Coordinates of C-alpha atoms and ligand atoms in Angstrom, one line a residue:
Chain J
M1 CA 0.0 0.0 0.0
N2 CA 1.4 3.3 -1.0
I3 CA -1.0 6.1 -0.2
T4 CA 0.7 9.4 0.1
L5 CA -1.0 11.6 2.6
S6 CA -0.4 14.9 0.9
I7 CA -3.9 15.0 -0.4
T8 CA -3.6 18.2 -2.5
T9 CA -0.8 16.9 -4.7
T10 CA -2.3 13.5 -5.0
I11 CA -5.6 14.8 -6.2
Y12 CA -3.9 17.4 -8.4
K13 CA -1.8 14.7 -10.1
F14 CA -4.8 12.5 -10.6
L15 CA -6.8 15.3 -12.1
S16 CA -4.0 16.7 -14.3
E17 CA -4.0 13.5 -16.3
Y18 CA -7.4 14.4 -17.6
M19 CA -7.4 18.2 -17.9
S20 CA -5.2 21.2 -18.3
E21 CA -3.1 22.4 -15.5
G22 CA -5.3 25.3 -14.4
A23 CA -8.4 23.3 -14.4
A24 CA -6.7 20.5 -12.5
N25 CA -5.6 23.0 -9.9
I26 CA -9.1 24.4 -9.4
G27 CA -10.5 20.9 -9.5
A28 CA -8.2 19.7 -6.8
M29 CA -9.1 22.7 -4.6
V30 CA -12.9 22.2 -5.1
T31 CA -12.6 18.4 -4.3
I32 CA -10.7 19.1 -1.1
A33 CA -13.1 21.8 -0.1
L34 CA -16.0 19.4 -0.6
I35 CA -14.3 16.7 1.4
Y36 CA -13.5 19.0 4.3
L37 CA -17.0 20.4 4.2
A38 CA -18.5 17.0 4.4
I39 CA -16.2 15.8 7.1
F40 CA -16.5 18.8 9.3
A41 CA -20.2 19.2 9.0
V42 CA -20.5 15.7 10.5
A43 CA -17.7 16.3 12.9
G44 CA -19.4 19.5 14.1
L45 CA -22.6 17.6 14.7
Y46 CA -20.7 15.0 16.8
L47 CA -19.1 17.8 18.7
V48 CA -22.5 19.0 19.7
L49 CA -23.4 15.5 20.8
L50 CA -20.2 15.2 22.8
E51 CA -21.0 18.5 24.4
R52 CA -24.4 17.4 25.4
K53 CA -23.1 14.1 26.7
V54 CA -20.4 15.7 28.7
A55 CA -22.8 18.3 30.1
A56 CA -25.1 15.4 31.1
W57 CA -22.2 13.6 32.9
F58 CA -21.3 16.8 34.7
Q59 CA -24.8 17.2 35.9
L60 CA -25.4 13.6 36.9
R61 CA -27.7 13.0 34.0
I62 CA -27.6 10.5 31.2
G63 CA -27.8 12.7 28.2
P64 CA -29.2 11.9 24.7
N65 CA -29.7 8.2 24.5
R66 CA -32.8 7.5 22.5
V67 CA -31.9 8.1 18.8
G68 CA -29.6 5.4 17.7
P69 CA -27.3 3.4 20.0
W70 CA -26.3 5.5 22.9
G71 CA -28.0 8.4 21.2
L72 CA -25.3 8.6 18.5
L73 CA -27.8 9.8 15.9
Q74 CA -29.4 12.4 18.0
T75 CA -27.7 15.4 16.5
M76 CA -28.2 14.0 13.0
A77 CA -31.9 14.0 13.8
D78 CA -31.7 17.5 15.1
A79 CA -29.9 18.7 12.0
L80 CA -32.6 17.0 9.8
K81 CA -35.3 18.8 11.8
L82 CA -33.5 22.1 11.4
V83 CA -33.2 21.6 7.7
S84 CA -36.9 21.0 7.4
K85 CA -37.9 24.0 9.4
E86 CA -39.3 27.2 8.0
L87 CA -36.9 30.1 7.8
T88 CA -38.6 32.9 9.6
G89 CA -37.4 36.5 9.7
T90 CA -38.4 39.8 11.0
V91 CA -40.3 42.3 8.8
K92 CA -38.1 45.2 9.5
A93 CA -34.8 43.2 9.2
D94 CA -32.2 44.3 6.7
K95 CA -32.8 41.3 4.5
F96 CA -29.5 41.3 2.7
L97 CA -27.3 41.5 5.7
Y98 CA -29.6 39.3 7.7
N99 CA -29.2 36.5 5.2
L100 CA -25.5 37.1 4.8
A101 CA -24.5 36.9 8.5
P102 CA -24.7 33.1 9.0
Y103 CA -22.5 32.5 6.0
F104 CA -19.9 34.9 7.2
V105 CA -19.7 33.0 10.5
I106 CA -19.7 29.5 9.1
I107 CA -17.3 30.2 6.2
S108 CA -14.8 31.9 8.4
S109 CA -14.7 29.0 10.7
L110 CA -14.4 26.5 8.0
M111 CA -11.7 28.4 6.2
A112 CA -9.5 28.1 9.3
L113 CA -9.6 24.4 9.1
A114 CA -7.7 24.4 5.8
V115 CA -4.3 25.1 7.3
F116 CA -4.2 22.4 10.1
P117 CA -1.6 19.7 9.6
F118 CA -3.7 16.6 10.7
T119 CA -0.6 14.5 10.2
Q120 CA 2.6 14.6 8.3
E121 CA 1.7 16.1 4.9
F122 CA -2.0 15.6 5.5
Q123 CA -2.7 19.3 5.2
A124 CA -4.8 21.0 2.6
F125 CA -3.0 24.3 2.5
D126 CA 0.4 24.8 4.0
I127 CA 1.1 28.5 3.9
N128 CA 4.1 30.1 5.5
I129 CA 2.0 32.5 7.6
G130 CA -0.1 29.7 9.1
I131 CA -0.7 31.1 12.6
F132 CA -1.2 34.6 11.3
F133 CA -3.8 33.3 8.9
L134 CA -5.6 31.5 11.7
I135 CA -5.7 34.5 13.9
A136 CA -6.9 36.7 11.1
I137 CA -9.6 34.3 9.9
S138 CA -10.9 33.4 13.3
S139 CA -11.7 37.1 14.1
I140 CA -13.6 37.6 10.8
G141 CA -16.4 35.5 12.3
V142 CA -17.3 38.3 14.7
I143 CA -18.3 40.4 11.7
G144 CA -21.0 37.8 10.9
I145 CA -22.2 38.0 14.5
L146 CA -22.3 41.8 14.4
L147 CA -24.1 41.8 11.1
G148 CA -26.6 39.2 12.4
G149 CA -27.3 41.2 15.5
W150 CA -27.6 44.5 13.7
A151 CA -29.7 43.3 10.8
S152 CA -32.2 41.4 12.9
N153 CA -33.6 44.8 14.1
N154 CA -34.0 43.4 17.6
K155 CA -32.7 45.1 20.7
F156 CA -31.6 41.9 22.4
A157 CA -29.8 40.7 19.3
L158 CA -28.1 44.0 18.9
I159 CA -26.9 44.0 22.5
G160 CA -25.7 40.5 22.1
A161 CA -23.8 41.3 19.0
M162 CA -22.2 44.4 20.5
R163 CA -21.1 42.4 23.5
S164 CA -19.6 39.9 21.1
G165 CA -17.7 42.7 19.4
V166 CA -16.3 44.0 22.7
Q167 CA -15.3 40.5 23.7
T168 CA -13.7 39.4 20.6
I169 CA -11.7 42.6 20.1
S170 CA -10.3 42.4 23.6
Y171 CA -9.5 38.8 23.7
E172 CA -8.1 38.7 20.2
L173 CA -5.1 40.5 21.7
S174 CA -4.5 37.8 24.3
V175 CA -4.9 35.0 21.8
G176 CA -2.5 36.7 19.4
L177 CA 0.1 37.6 22.0
S178 CA 0.1 34.2 23.6
L179 CA 0.7 32.6 20.2
V180 CA 3.4 35.2 19.5
T181 CA 5.1 34.0 22.7
M182 CA 5.3 30.6 21.3
V183 CA 6.4 31.8 17.9
L184 CA 9.4 33.3 19.7
L185 CA 10.4 29.7 20.4
T186 CA 9.7 28.3 16.9
G187 CA 11.0 31.1 14.8
T188 CA 8.4 30.4 12.1
L189 CA 4.7 30.9 11.5
Q190 CA 4.3 27.9 9.3
L191 CA 2.3 25.2 11.1
S192 CA 4.2 22.3 9.5
E193 CA 7.5 23.7 10.6
I194 CA 6.3 24.5 14.0
I195 CA 5.6 20.8 14.4
E196 CA 9.0 20.0 13.0
V197 CA 10.6 22.2 15.7
Q198 CA 8.7 20.2 18.3
K199 CA 10.5 17.0 17.5
N200 CA 12.9 18.0 20.3
G201 CA 10.1 18.1 22.8
W202 CA 6.7 19.7 22.7
L203 CA 6.7 23.5 23.0
I204 CA 5.0 23.5 26.4
I205 CA 8.1 21.5 27.6
Q206 CA 10.6 23.4 25.6
G207 CA 9.3 26.7 26.8
H208 CA 8.5 25.4 30.3
F209 CA 7.4 28.2 32.7
P210 CA 6.4 31.0 30.2
A211 CA 4.9 28.4 27.9
I212 CA 2.6 27.2 30.6
I213 CA 1.5 30.7 31.3
A214 CA 1.0 31.3 27.6
F215 CA -1.1 28.1 27.4
M216 CA -3.3 29.2 30.3
I217 CA -3.8 32.6 28.9
Y218 CA -4.5 31.1 25.5
M219 CA -7.1 28.7 26.8
I220 CA -8.9 31.5 28.7
A221 CA -8.8 33.9 25.8
G222 CA -9.7 31.1 23.4
T223 CA -12.8 30.2 25.3
A224 CA -13.8 33.9 25.3
E225 CA -13.1 34.0 21.5
T226 CA -15.6 31.2 20.9
N227 CA -18.2 33.0 23.0
R228 CA -18.6 30.0 25.2
A229 CA -19.5 29.9 28.9
P230 CA -18.2 31.5 31.2
F231 CA -17.8 34.1 28.5
D232 CA -21.2 33.6 26.8
M233 CA -22.6 37.0 27.4
V234 CA -23.3 37.2 23.7
E235 CA -26.1 34.7 24.1
A236 CA -26.8 35.0 27.8
E237 CA -30.1 33.2 27.9
S238 CA -31.4 34.8 31.0
E239 CA -30.7 38.3 29.9
L240 CA -31.0 38.4 26.1
G241 CA -33.1 35.5 24.9
A242 CA -30.7 33.8 22.5
G243 CA -28.6 36.9 21.8
F244 CA -27.5 37.7 18.3
H245 CA -29.3 34.7 16.8
T246 CA -32.6 35.3 18.4
E247 CA -34.3 36.0 15.1
Y248 CA -32.8 33.1 13.2
S249 CA -34.4 29.8 12.6
G250 CA -33.9 26.6 10.8
M251 CA -30.7 26.1 8.9
K252 CA -29.5 29.7 9.4
F253 CA -29.6 29.1 13.1
A254 CA -27.9 25.8 12.6
Y255 CA -25.0 27.5 10.9
F256 CA -24.4 29.7 13.9
F257 CA -24.6 26.8 16.2
L258 CA -22.3 24.6 14.1
A259 CA -19.8 27.5 13.7
E260 CA -19.6 27.8 17.5
F261 CA -18.6 24.2 17.8
I262 CA -16.2 24.2 14.9
N263 CA -14.6 27.3 16.4
M264 CA -14.2 25.4 19.6
F265 CA -12.5 22.6 17.7
I266 CA -10.3 25.1 15.9
I267 CA -9.2 26.8 19.2
A268 CA -8.4 23.4 20.7
A269 CA -6.6 22.3 17.5
I270 CA -4.4 25.4 17.5
A271 CA -3.5 24.7 21.1
A272 CA -2.8 21.1 20.3
T273 CA -0.6 22.1 17.4
I274 CA 1.3 25.0 19.0
F275 CA 1.7 23.7 22.6
F276 CA 1.4 19.9 22.4
G277 CA 3.2 19.0 19.2
G278 CA 0.2 18.4 16.9
W279 CA 0.4 15.0 15.3
L280 CA 3.7 14.1 17.1
S281 CA 3.3 11.1 19.3
P282 CA 4.7 11.3 22.9
F283 CA 8.4 10.3 22.9
G284 CA 8.0 9.4 19.2
I285 CA 6.5 6.0 20.0
T286 CA 4.6 5.7 16.7
E287 CA 7.0 7.6 14.5
S288 CA 7.3 4.7 12.0
I289 CA 3.6 4.8 11.2
P290 CA 2.9 8.3 9.9
W291 CA -0.9 8.0 9.5
L292 CA -1.3 7.4 13.3
G293 CA -0.5 11.1 13.6
I294 CA -4.2 11.8 12.9
F295 CA -5.2 9.9 16.1
W296 CA -2.6 11.8 18.1
F297 CA -3.7 15.1 16.7
L298 CA -7.4 14.4 17.3
G299 CA -6.7 12.9 20.7
K300 CA -4.9 16.0 21.9
T301 CA -7.5 18.2 20.4
F302 CA -10.3 16.4 22.1
V303 CA -8.6 16.5 25.4
L304 CA -8.5 20.3 25.0
V305 CA -12.1 20.4 23.8
F306 CA -13.0 18.5 26.9
L307 CA -11.1 21.1 29.0
M308 CA -13.3 23.8 27.4
M309 CA -16.4 21.9 28.1
W310 CA -15.2 21.4 31.7
F311 CA -14.8 25.2 32.0
R312 CA -18.3 25.6 30.6
W313 CA -20.0 23.4 33.1
T314 CA -18.0 24.7 36.1
F315 CA -17.8 28.4 36.0
P316 CA -20.7 30.9 36.2
R317 CA -21.0 33.6 33.6
L318 CA -19.0 36.8 34.0
R319 CA -20.4 40.3 33.9
V320 CA -19.3 42.5 31.1
D321 CA -17.2 44.7 33.3
Q322 CA -15.6 41.6 34.9
L323 CA -14.8 40.3 31.4
L324 CA -13.1 43.5 30.4
T325 CA -11.2 43.7 33.8
L326 CA -9.9 40.2 33.3
E327 CA -8.6 40.9 29.8
W328 CA -7.2 44.5 30.1
K329 CA -6.0 44.4 33.7
Y330 CA -4.8 40.9 34.1
L331 CA -4.4 38.8 30.9
L332 CA -2.9 41.5 28.7
P333 CA -0.2 42.8 31.1
L334 CA 0.7 39.3 32.1
N335 CA 1.0 38.4 28.5
L336 CA 3.3 41.2 27.7
L337 CA 5.5 40.3 30.7
N338 CA 5.4 36.7 29.5
I339 CA 6.7 37.7 26.1
V340 CA 9.6 39.5 27.6
L341 CA 10.3 36.4 29.8
M342 CA 10.1 34.1 26.8
A343 CA 12.4 36.3 24.8
L344 CA 14.9 36.3 27.6
I345 CA 14.7 32.5 27.9
V346 CA 15.2 32.0 24.1
W347 CA 18.0 34.6 24.1
L348 CA 19.9 33.0 27.0
G349 CA 19.2 29.5 25.6
L350 CA 17.4 28.3 28.6
T351 CA 14.9 26.2 26.7
I352 CA 14.6 22.5 27.5
Q353 CA 15.6 20.4 24.5
L354 CA 14.9 16.7 24.9
Chain F
M1 CA 1.4 42.7 46.3
S2 CA -2.3 42.3 46.0
Y3 CA -2.3 42.3 42.2
F4 CA -0.4 39.0 42.0
G5 CA -2.1 37.8 45.2
D6 CA -5.4 38.2 43.3
I7 CA -4.2 36.3 40.4
Y8 CA -3.0 33.5 42.6
K9 CA -6.3 33.4 44.5
G10 CA -8.2 33.5 41.2
I11 CA -6.3 30.5 39.8
K12 CA -6.6 28.6 43.1
T13 CA -10.4 29.1 43.4
L14 CA -10.9 28.2 39.7
L15 CA -9.0 25.0 40.2
A16 CA -11.0 24.2 43.3
G17 CA -14.2 24.6 41.4
M18 CA -12.9 22.5 38.5
S19 CA -11.9 19.7 40.9
V20 CA -15.4 19.7 42.4
T21 CA -17.0 19.3 39.0
G22 CA -14.3 17.0 37.8
K23 CA -15.0 14.6 40.7
V24 CA -18.7 14.7 39.9
F25 CA -17.9 13.9 36.3
L26 CA -15.8 10.9 37.2
N27 CA -18.4 9.5 39.7
N28 CA -21.3 10.1 37.5
K29 CA -21.8 6.5 36.5
N30 CA -22.8 5.5 40.1
N31 CA -24.8 8.6 40.9
T32 CA -26.8 9.4 37.9
I33 CA -30.1 10.8 39.1
T34 CA -32.0 10.5 35.8
Q35 CA -34.9 8.1 35.9
Q36 CA -35.7 6.5 32.6
Y37 CA -39.4 6.4 33.2
P38 CA -41.5 4.6 31.9
D39 CA -38.8 2.0 31.1
N40 CA -38.1 1.4 34.7
R41 CA -41.7 1.6 35.9
E42 CA -41.4 -1.7 37.8
T43 CA -38.3 -0.7 39.8
L44 CA -38.8 3.0 40.1
K45 CA -39.2 4.0 43.7
M46 CA -39.9 7.5 44.8
F47 CA -37.9 9.2 47.5
D48 CA -39.4 9.8 51.0
R49 CA -40.0 13.5 50.6
F50 CA -42.1 13.0 47.4
R51 CA -45.7 14.1 47.8
G52 CA -47.9 11.9 45.7
E53 CA -51.3 12.1 47.3
V54 CA -52.8 12.1 50.7
V55 CA -53.6 8.6 52.1
M56 CA -54.9 7.2 55.3
P57 CA -53.0 4.2 56.4
H58 CA -55.0 1.3 57.9
D59 CA -53.6 -1.5 59.9
E60 CA -54.3 -5.2 59.5
N61 CA -57.6 -5.0 61.5
N62 CA -58.9 -2.3 59.2
E63 CA -58.3 0.3 61.7
H64 CA -57.1 3.9 61.1
S65 CA -56.4 6.6 63.6
C66 CA -58.7 9.4 62.4
T67 CA -60.8 10.8 65.2
G68 CA -62.9 13.0 62.9
C69 CA -61.7 16.2 64.5
Q70 CA -61.9 18.0 61.1
K71 CA -58.6 19.9 61.7
C72 CA -57.4 18.8 58.3
E73 CA -60.6 20.0 56.7
I74 CA -60.2 23.4 58.3
A75 CA -56.5 23.6 57.5
C76 CA -56.9 22.9 53.8
P77 CA -56.7 26.1 51.8
N78 CA -58.5 24.6 48.8
G79 CA -61.3 22.7 50.4
S80 CA -60.0 19.5 49.1
I81 CA -61.0 17.6 52.2
E82 CA -64.5 17.0 53.3
I83 CA -65.3 15.0 56.4
I84 CA -68.7 13.4 56.8
W85 CA -69.2 12.4 60.4
D86 CA -72.0 11.6 62.8
R87 CA -72.4 10.7 66.4
Q88 CA -72.6 7.0 67.1
V89 CA -72.7 4.9 70.2
D90 CA -69.3 3.6 71.1
P91 CA -69.9 -0.2 71.6
E92 CA -67.3 -0.4 74.4
T93 CA -68.2 2.5 76.6
G94 CA -71.8 2.9 75.6
K95 CA -71.3 6.6 75.2
K96 CA -72.1 8.7 72.1
K97 CA -69.1 10.1 70.3
K98 CA -68.0 11.7 67.0
M99 CA -66.9 9.2 64.4
I100 CA -66.0 9.7 60.7
D101 CA -68.3 8.2 58.2
Q102 CA -66.3 9.2 55.1
H103 CA -63.0 11.1 54.8
I104 CA -63.4 12.5 51.3
Y105 CA -60.3 13.8 49.6
H106 CA -60.4 15.6 46.2
L107 CA -57.0 14.8 44.6
G108 CA -57.9 17.1 41.7
M109 CA -58.1 20.1 43.9
C110 CA -55.1 19.3 46.1
T111 CA -52.0 21.4 45.7
M112 CA -49.8 19.1 47.7
C113 CA -49.2 21.8 50.3
G114 CA -49.1 19.3 53.2
L115 CA -51.0 21.6 55.6
C116 CA -53.6 18.9 56.3
I117 CA -50.9 16.4 57.3
E118 CA -49.2 18.9 59.6
A119 CA -52.5 19.8 61.1
C120 CA -53.6 16.2 62.0
P121 CA -53.1 15.6 65.7
T122 CA -53.1 11.8 65.4
D123 CA -51.0 11.4 62.2
A124 CA -53.9 9.7 60.6
I125 CA -53.0 10.9 57.1
L126 CA -49.7 10.7 55.3
W127 CA -48.1 11.3 52.0
A128 CA -48.0 8.4 49.5
Q129 CA -45.2 8.0 47.0
N130 CA -47.3 7.0 44.0
Y131 CA -47.2 9.3 41.0
E132 CA -49.2 7.9 38.2
N133 CA -52.4 9.7 39.1
S134 CA -53.9 10.5 35.7
V135 CA -57.4 9.2 35.0
Y136 CA -59.9 9.7 32.2
D137 CA -62.7 11.0 34.3
R138 CA -62.1 13.5 37.1
S139 CA -64.7 12.0 39.3
A140 CA -62.1 9.2 39.8
L141 CA -60.0 11.8 41.6
T142 CA -62.4 12.1 44.4
K143 CA -61.4 9.5 46.9
V144 CA -62.7 8.2 50.2
L145 CA -59.7 7.7 52.4
N146 CA -61.1 5.5 55.1
Q147 CA -61.8 2.0 53.9
P148 CA -65.4 0.7 54.1
G149 CA -66.1 -0.9 57.4
S150 CA -63.0 0.6 59.1
K151 CA -63.0 2.0 62.5
I152 CA -60.7 4.0 64.7
M153 CA -57.9 2.2 66.4
P154 CA -58.5 1.8 70.1
G155 CA -56.4 4.1 72.3
V156 CA -55.8 6.8 69.7
E157 CA -58.1 9.2 71.4
D158 CA -56.6 8.9 74.8
Ligands
LIG401 S1 -52.2 18.8 50.9 FE1 -52.9 20.9 51.1 S2 -54.4 21.1 49.4 FE2 -54.0 19.0 49.6 S3 -55.6 18.2 50.9 FE3 -53.9 18.7 52.3 S4 -54.2 20.8 52.9 FE4 -55.6 20.5 51.1
LIG402 S1 -57.4 13.0 59.4 FE1 -56.5 13.8 61.2 S2 -57.1 16.0 61.2 FE2 -58.4 15.0 59.7 S3 -60.2 14.5 60.8 FE3 -58.9 12.7 60.9 S4 -57.8 13.0 62.8 FE4 -58.6 15.0 62.3

């Protein structure tokens, strides 16, 4: 068996036997996009199921267990229901923006998936500004949320959207700076090379003390970025109904919902790639079997996803002022200090190389 | 410095909270409180504090401890209890005394407040733990709590 895992080139080569170079290029891109879409639509649904199960276990409940064995088809059934539902809208909504918003949110979160190295060479799009691209793309989603809140012409939705704007703009800084801290160690923004660097020990070990601080700040800020509890003021049910997506129904609502879970996956996947060595196995135990990297990557990601779910079902929601205090008075100054510390450590060569 | 002290305290309390929920998560298999009714209808047992309906327990001699004092009837805010009583001759002492004929309880009007049970001086009525109370005709919700032919337990009134 000789399957190369670099899917882009494989498909490109396959297609270029039949058509011209340009067409093959576009064909390869479209094929990969469709494959990713299909996989992550289903993966997103299963993340929702996982969330519900984990929530149930935290609350001493059983969770969905009626549709399919152990409730495995529950979210599929929910998605079917949402597809078949009527798309309602408000009369005074700005129709164009109102319809555009869900696509902004879902497309920006799906785009970010393109650059992840799931295992050696299994990466759709290996650009040299990988992390930069991720940070940039993941903050575009908030435009969709703002548009949705604004265009629904509903006060609650608008308040929710504005809170989301405040939150994302503030916490974007912390996410960026904590990743920059790690980039000081790697010296590159390209995700595949960042993993290459970690062959001498995962970055959280290489960077030891400042890396752990950066990881904690990243996880806090990342949770805030995805608008999840305890930072879910955007859709604080008790205050705002459903927040920015109050006026959405059916599949448009499902896009917002799915985007939230894919974003959670993305935040966890970035953390797994940058801090925990992505597809690298611990101590290189499965180095000879490259495709096992997928399991390591997904395993690490899901541990971190679980961590975020753990946050969600433990901590109460913050107030807006507490949220901003946490970011501007604590996370940001600590982050800046941490960068200096990391720079010193890299400069003096105090990193731990296994 | 209180700034770093605050951060330390913050992290410590967050971790304390997470350890609590983490323990609950790990122990969940043994402590799940969800009841998969009606799958487990045979084995499902309600907890002691559950208020199903008001019943009057009788012992093996078909004797209850209701004296017919009507305190429960007066205590009930909804008028769910009606006591039909008359004076009969007590066969042992030969004196006339108040005895219940029927202790009527309208389950359909009861709000499960428990005031009647608190008011009863002889603990003649109690909460039952049954919960499947739906019927097709509401007249079935009007119950006579004392069984036919029952009489008061000797010694209750002393
Ligand atoms: S529980 Fe309350 S409402 Fe029901 S019969 Fe007793 S006093 Fe009346
Ligand atoms: S049930 Fe209790 S309170 Fe009611 S009449 Fe009988 S003894 Fe009195």
